CSV table of C-alpha atoms and ligand atoms in Angstrom, one decimal:
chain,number,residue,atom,x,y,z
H,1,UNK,CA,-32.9,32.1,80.6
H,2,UNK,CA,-29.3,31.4,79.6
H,3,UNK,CA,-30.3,32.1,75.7
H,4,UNK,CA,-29.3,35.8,75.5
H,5,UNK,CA,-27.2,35.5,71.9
H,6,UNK,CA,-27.5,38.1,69.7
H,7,UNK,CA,-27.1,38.5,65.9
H,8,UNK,CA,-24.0,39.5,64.5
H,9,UNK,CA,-25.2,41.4,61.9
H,10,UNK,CA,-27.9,43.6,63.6
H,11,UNK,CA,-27.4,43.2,67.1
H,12,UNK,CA,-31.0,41.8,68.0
H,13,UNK,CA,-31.6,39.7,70.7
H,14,UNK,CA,-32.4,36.3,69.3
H,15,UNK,CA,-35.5,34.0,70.1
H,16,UNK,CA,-34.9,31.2,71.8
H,17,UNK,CA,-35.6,28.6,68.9
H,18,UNK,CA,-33.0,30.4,66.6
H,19,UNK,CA,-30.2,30.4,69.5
H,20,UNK,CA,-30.7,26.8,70.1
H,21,UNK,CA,-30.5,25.5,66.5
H,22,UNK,CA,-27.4,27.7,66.5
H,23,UNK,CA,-25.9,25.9,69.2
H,24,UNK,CA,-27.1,22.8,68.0
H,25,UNK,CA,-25.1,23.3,64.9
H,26,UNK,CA,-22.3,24.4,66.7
H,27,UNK,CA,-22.4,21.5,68.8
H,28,UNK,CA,-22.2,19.0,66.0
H,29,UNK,CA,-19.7,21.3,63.8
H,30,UNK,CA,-16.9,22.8,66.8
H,31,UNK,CA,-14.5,23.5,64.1
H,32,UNK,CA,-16.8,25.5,61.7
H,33,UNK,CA,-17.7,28.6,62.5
H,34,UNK,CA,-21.3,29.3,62.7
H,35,UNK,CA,-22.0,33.0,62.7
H,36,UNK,CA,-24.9,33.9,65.1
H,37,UNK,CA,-27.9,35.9,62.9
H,38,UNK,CA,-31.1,36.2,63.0
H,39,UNK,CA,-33.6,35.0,60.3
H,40,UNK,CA,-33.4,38.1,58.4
H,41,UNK,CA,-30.1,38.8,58.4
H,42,UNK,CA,-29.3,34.4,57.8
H,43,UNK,CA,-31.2,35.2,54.6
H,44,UNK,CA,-29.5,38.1,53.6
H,45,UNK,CA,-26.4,36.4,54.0
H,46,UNK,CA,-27.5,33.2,51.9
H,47,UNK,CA,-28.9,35.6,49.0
H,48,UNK,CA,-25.7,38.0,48.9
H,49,UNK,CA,-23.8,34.3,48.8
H,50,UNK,CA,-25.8,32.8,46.0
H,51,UNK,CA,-25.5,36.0,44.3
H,52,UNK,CA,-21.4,35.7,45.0
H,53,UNK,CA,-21.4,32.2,43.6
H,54,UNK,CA,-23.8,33.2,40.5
H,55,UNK,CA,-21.4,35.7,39.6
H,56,UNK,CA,-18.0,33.3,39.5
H,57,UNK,CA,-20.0,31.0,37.7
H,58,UNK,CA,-20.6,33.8,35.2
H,59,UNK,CA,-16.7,35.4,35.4
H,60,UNK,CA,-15.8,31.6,34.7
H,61,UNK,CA,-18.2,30.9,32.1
H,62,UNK,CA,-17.0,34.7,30.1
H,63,UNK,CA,-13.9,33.4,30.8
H,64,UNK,CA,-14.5,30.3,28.6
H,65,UNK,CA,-16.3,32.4,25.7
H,66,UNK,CA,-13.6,32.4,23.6
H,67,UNK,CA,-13.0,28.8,23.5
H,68,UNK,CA,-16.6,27.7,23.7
H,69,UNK,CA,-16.3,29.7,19.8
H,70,UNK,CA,-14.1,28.0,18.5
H,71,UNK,CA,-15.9,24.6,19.6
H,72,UNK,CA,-18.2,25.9,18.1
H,73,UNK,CA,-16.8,25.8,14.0
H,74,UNK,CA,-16.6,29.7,14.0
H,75,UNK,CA,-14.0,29.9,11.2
H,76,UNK,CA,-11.0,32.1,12.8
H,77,UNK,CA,-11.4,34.2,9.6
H,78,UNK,CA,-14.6,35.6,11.0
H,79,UNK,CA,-13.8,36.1,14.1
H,80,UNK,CA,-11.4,39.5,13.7
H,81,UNK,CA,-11.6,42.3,11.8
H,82,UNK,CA,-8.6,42.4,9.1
H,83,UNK,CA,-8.3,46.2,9.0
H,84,UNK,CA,-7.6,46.3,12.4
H,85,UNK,CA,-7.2,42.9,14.1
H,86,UNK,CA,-9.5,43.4,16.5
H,87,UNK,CA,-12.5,40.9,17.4
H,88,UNK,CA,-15.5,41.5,15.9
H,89,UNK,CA,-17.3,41.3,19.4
H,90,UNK,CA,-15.4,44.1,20.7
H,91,UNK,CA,-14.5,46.2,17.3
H,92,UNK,CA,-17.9,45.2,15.9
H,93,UNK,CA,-19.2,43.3,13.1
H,94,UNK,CA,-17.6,43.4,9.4
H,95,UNK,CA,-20.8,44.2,7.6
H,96,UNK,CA,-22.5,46.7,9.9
H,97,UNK,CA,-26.3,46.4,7.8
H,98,UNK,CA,-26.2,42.6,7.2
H,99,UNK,CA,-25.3,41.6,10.7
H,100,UNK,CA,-27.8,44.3,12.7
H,101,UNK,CA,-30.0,42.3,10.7
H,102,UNK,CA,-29.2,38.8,11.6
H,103,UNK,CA,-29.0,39.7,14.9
H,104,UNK,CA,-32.7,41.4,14.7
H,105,UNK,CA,-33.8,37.8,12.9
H,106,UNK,CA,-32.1,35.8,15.8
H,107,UNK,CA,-34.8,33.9,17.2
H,108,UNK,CA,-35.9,33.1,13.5
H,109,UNK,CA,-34.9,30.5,11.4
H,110,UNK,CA,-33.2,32.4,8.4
H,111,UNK,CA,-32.4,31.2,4.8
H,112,UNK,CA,-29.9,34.0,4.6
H,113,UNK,CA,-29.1,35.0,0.4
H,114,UNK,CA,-26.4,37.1,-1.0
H,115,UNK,CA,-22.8,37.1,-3.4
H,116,UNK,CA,-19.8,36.1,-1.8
H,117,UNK,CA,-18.8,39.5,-0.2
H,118,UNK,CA,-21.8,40.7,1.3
H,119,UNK,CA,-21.3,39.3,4.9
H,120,UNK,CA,-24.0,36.6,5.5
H,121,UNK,CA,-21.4,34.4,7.1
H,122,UNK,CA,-19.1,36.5,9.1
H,123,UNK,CA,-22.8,38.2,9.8
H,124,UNK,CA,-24.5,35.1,10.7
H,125,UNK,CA,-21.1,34.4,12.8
H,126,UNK,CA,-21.1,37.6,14.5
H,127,UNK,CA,-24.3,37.0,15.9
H,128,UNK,CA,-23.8,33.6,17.0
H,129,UNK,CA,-20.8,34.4,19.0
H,130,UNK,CA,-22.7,37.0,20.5
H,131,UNK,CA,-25.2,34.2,21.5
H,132,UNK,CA,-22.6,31.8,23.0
H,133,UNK,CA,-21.8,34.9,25.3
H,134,UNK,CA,-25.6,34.8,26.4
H,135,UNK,CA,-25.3,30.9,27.1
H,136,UNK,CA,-26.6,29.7,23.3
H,137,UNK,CA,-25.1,26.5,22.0
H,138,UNK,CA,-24.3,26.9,18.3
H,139,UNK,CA,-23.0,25.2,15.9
H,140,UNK,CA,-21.7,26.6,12.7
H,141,UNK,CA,-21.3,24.2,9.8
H,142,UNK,CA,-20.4,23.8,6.0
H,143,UNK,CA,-22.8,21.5,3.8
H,144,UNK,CA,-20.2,19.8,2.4
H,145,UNK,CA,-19.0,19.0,5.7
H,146,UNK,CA,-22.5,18.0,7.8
H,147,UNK,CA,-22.8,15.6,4.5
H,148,UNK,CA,-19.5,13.5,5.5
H,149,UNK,CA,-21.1,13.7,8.7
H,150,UNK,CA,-24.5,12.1,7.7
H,151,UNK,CA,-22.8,9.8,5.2
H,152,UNK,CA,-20.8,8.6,8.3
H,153,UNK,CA,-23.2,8.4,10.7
H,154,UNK,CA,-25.0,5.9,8.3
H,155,UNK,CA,-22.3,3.6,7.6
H,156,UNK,CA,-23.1,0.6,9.9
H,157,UNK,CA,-27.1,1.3,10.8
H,158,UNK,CA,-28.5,3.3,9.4
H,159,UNK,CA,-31.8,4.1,11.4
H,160,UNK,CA,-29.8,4.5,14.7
H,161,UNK,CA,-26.9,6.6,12.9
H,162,UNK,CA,-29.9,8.8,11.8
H,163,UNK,CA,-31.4,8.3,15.5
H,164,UNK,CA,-27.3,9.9,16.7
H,165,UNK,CA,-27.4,12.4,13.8
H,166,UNK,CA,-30.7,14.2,14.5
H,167,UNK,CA,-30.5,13.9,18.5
H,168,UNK,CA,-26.8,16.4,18.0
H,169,UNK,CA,-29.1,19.3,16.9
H,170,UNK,CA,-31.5,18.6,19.9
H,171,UNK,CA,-28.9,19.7,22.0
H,172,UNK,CA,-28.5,23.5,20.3
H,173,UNK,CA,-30.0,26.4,19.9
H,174,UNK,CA,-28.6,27.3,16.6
H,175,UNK,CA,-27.2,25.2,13.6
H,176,UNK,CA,-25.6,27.4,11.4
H,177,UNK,CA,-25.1,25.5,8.0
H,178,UNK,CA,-23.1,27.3,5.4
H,179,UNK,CA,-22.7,27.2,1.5
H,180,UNK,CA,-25.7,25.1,1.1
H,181,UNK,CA,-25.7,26.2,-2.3
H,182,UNK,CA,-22.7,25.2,-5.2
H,183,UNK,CA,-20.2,23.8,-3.2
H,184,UNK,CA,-22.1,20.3,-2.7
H,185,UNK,CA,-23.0,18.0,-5.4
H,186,UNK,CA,-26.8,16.8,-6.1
H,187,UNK,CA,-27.3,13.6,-4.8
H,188,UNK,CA,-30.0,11.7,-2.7
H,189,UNK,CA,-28.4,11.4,0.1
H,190,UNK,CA,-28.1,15.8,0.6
H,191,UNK,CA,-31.6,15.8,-0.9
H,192,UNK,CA,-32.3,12.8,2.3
H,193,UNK,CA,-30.5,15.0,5.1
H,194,UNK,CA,-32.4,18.4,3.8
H,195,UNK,CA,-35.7,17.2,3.9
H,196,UNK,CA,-35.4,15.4,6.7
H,197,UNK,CA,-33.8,18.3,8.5
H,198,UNK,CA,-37.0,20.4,7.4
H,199,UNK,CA,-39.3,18.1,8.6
H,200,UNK,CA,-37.5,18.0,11.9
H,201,UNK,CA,-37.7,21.7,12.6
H,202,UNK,CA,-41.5,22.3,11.0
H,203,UNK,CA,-42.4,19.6,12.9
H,204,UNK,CA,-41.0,21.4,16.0
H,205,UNK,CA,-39.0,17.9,16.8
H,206,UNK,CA,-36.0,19.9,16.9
H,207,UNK,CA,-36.3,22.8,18.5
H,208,UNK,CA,-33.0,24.6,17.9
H,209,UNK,CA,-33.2,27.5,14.9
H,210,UNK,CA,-31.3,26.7,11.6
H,211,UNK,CA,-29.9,29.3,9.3
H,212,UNK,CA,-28.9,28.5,6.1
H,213,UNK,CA,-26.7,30.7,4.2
H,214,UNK,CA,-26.0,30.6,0.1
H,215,UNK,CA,-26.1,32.6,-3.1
H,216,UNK,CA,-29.8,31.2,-3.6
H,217,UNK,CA,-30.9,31.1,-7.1
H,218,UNK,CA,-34.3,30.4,-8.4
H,219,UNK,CA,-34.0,26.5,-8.3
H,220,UNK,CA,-31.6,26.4,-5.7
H,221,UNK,CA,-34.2,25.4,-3.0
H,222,UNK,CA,-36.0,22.7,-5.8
H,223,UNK,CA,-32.1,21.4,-6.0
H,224,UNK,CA,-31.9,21.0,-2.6
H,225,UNK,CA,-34.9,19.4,-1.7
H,226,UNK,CA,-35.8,17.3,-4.6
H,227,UNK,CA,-37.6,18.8,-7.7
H,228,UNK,CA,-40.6,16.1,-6.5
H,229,UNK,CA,-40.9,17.9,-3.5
H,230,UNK,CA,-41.0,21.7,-5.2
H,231,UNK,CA,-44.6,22.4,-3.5
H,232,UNK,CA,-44.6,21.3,0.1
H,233,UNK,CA,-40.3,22.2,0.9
H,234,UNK,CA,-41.0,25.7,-0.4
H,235,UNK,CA,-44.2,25.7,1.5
H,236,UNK,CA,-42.2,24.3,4.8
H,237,UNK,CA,-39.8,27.1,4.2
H,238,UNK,CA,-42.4,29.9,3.3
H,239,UNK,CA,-44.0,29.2,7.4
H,240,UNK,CA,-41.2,28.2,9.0
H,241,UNK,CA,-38.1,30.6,7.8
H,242,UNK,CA,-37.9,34.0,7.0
H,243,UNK,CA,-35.9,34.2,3.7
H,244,UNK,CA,-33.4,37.2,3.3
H,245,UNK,CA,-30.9,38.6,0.5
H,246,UNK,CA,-28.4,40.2,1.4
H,247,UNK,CA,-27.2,43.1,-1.1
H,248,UNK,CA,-24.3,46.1,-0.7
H,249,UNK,CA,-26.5,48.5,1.9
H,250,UNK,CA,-29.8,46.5,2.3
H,251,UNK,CA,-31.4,43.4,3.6
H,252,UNK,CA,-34.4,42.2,1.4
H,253,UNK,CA,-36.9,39.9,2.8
H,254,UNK,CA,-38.6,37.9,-0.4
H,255,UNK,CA,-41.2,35.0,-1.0
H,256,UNK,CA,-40.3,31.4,-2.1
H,257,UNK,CA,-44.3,30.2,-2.0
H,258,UNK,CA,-46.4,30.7,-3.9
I,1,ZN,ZN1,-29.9,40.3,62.4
């Protein structure tokens, strides 16, 4: 019949329809070489390929890790171990208890409590790098510093710079905003950004989690949101965040409503 081709791979005979497509394509392509298969073993071929190219892509994205962390705002500091320089990815994380524990909450949004010392940050960090391994887009932040952000987004108009501001954190899984408590003073405009942020994320407008991380004290959380807005912030954060302190060996879950 002058068809006889057979497949490469397995040796069949192929029908008629798959040898003339082949020598269609190797008609309108001379200089490419178009192996000779047969459906099955064609589809084998494209899977093992796809599954080839999936795997660079994921060599190539590992490769990036490192940088993609330090886009990121992970602080250097908590990114190695100081006894023995390692990275806290491969040696493992500074505070064993604390960051088992963030990494357990991950998919929550956290308001992480706890002295200076008892590793909610280099925690919190630990498991956000481990994130950005698994394709998460975090952002780690000081309050201080997302405040010059806000202020600045502001400057010249204000709804749209607030439009900008909010539509960053659409684009990440995980906001991680640090020393929200001390370091910034009280003003309207942090009491502003907080409850907006709030609304944001209860309202499920933004969609990425938010940890905030501080050495809460009782009227911290009134501070930050407003005294006026005592009842429904606390209740916001009472449904939407599970609230944590962080002591020497243990991780205490507690109640900010009622
Ligand atoms: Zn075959």
């Amino acid at each position: 019949m002058g068809h006889l081709m057979k497949c490469e791979e397995c040796g069949r005979e192929l029908d008629r329809k798959t040898a003339e497509k082949i020598n269609e394509i190797r008609t309108f392509f001379p200089n490419h070489h178009t192996p000779a298969r047969c459906p099955q073993c064609q589809f084998k071929a494209e899977r093992e390929a796809e599954k080839k190219r999936e795997e660079t892509e994921e060599a190539e994205y590992q490769a990036r890790v490192p940088e993609l962390i330090a886009d990121a705002g992970i602080p250097d500091g908590y990114r190695y171990r100081r006894d023995n320089g390692l990275s806290t990815v491969e040696g493992g994380p500074i505070v064993e208890h604390a960051a088992s524990w963030v990494w357990d909450h991950r998919r929550d949004n956290l308001l992480l409590s706890g002295k200076t010392g008892m590793g909610k940050s280099t925690s919190a960090c630990y498991a956000a790098m481990r994130l950005i391994a698994e394709h998460k887009r975090v952002r780690y932040i000081k309050l201080q510093r997302l405040l010059c952000e806000w202020s600045e987004a502001r400057k010249n108009d204000s709804v749209h710079g607030e439009q900008e501001f909010f539509g960053r954190f659409r684009r990440l899984d995980l906001l991680i905003l640090d020393e929200v408590v001390g370091k910034t003073k009280d003003t309207d405009s942090r009491r502003e950004m907080m409850i907006e942020l709030l609304d944001e994320i209860a309202s499920g407008e933004i969609k990425m989690r938010l940890w905030m991380l501080g050495n809460y004290r009782t009227n911290s959380i009134d501070a930050l949101f407003g005294e006026e807005n005592r009842e429904p912030s606390r209740r916001r954060i009472e449904e939407n965040f599970v609230c944590a302190g962080i002591t020497e060996n243990s991780v205490e879950v507690f109640h900010v409503w009622p």
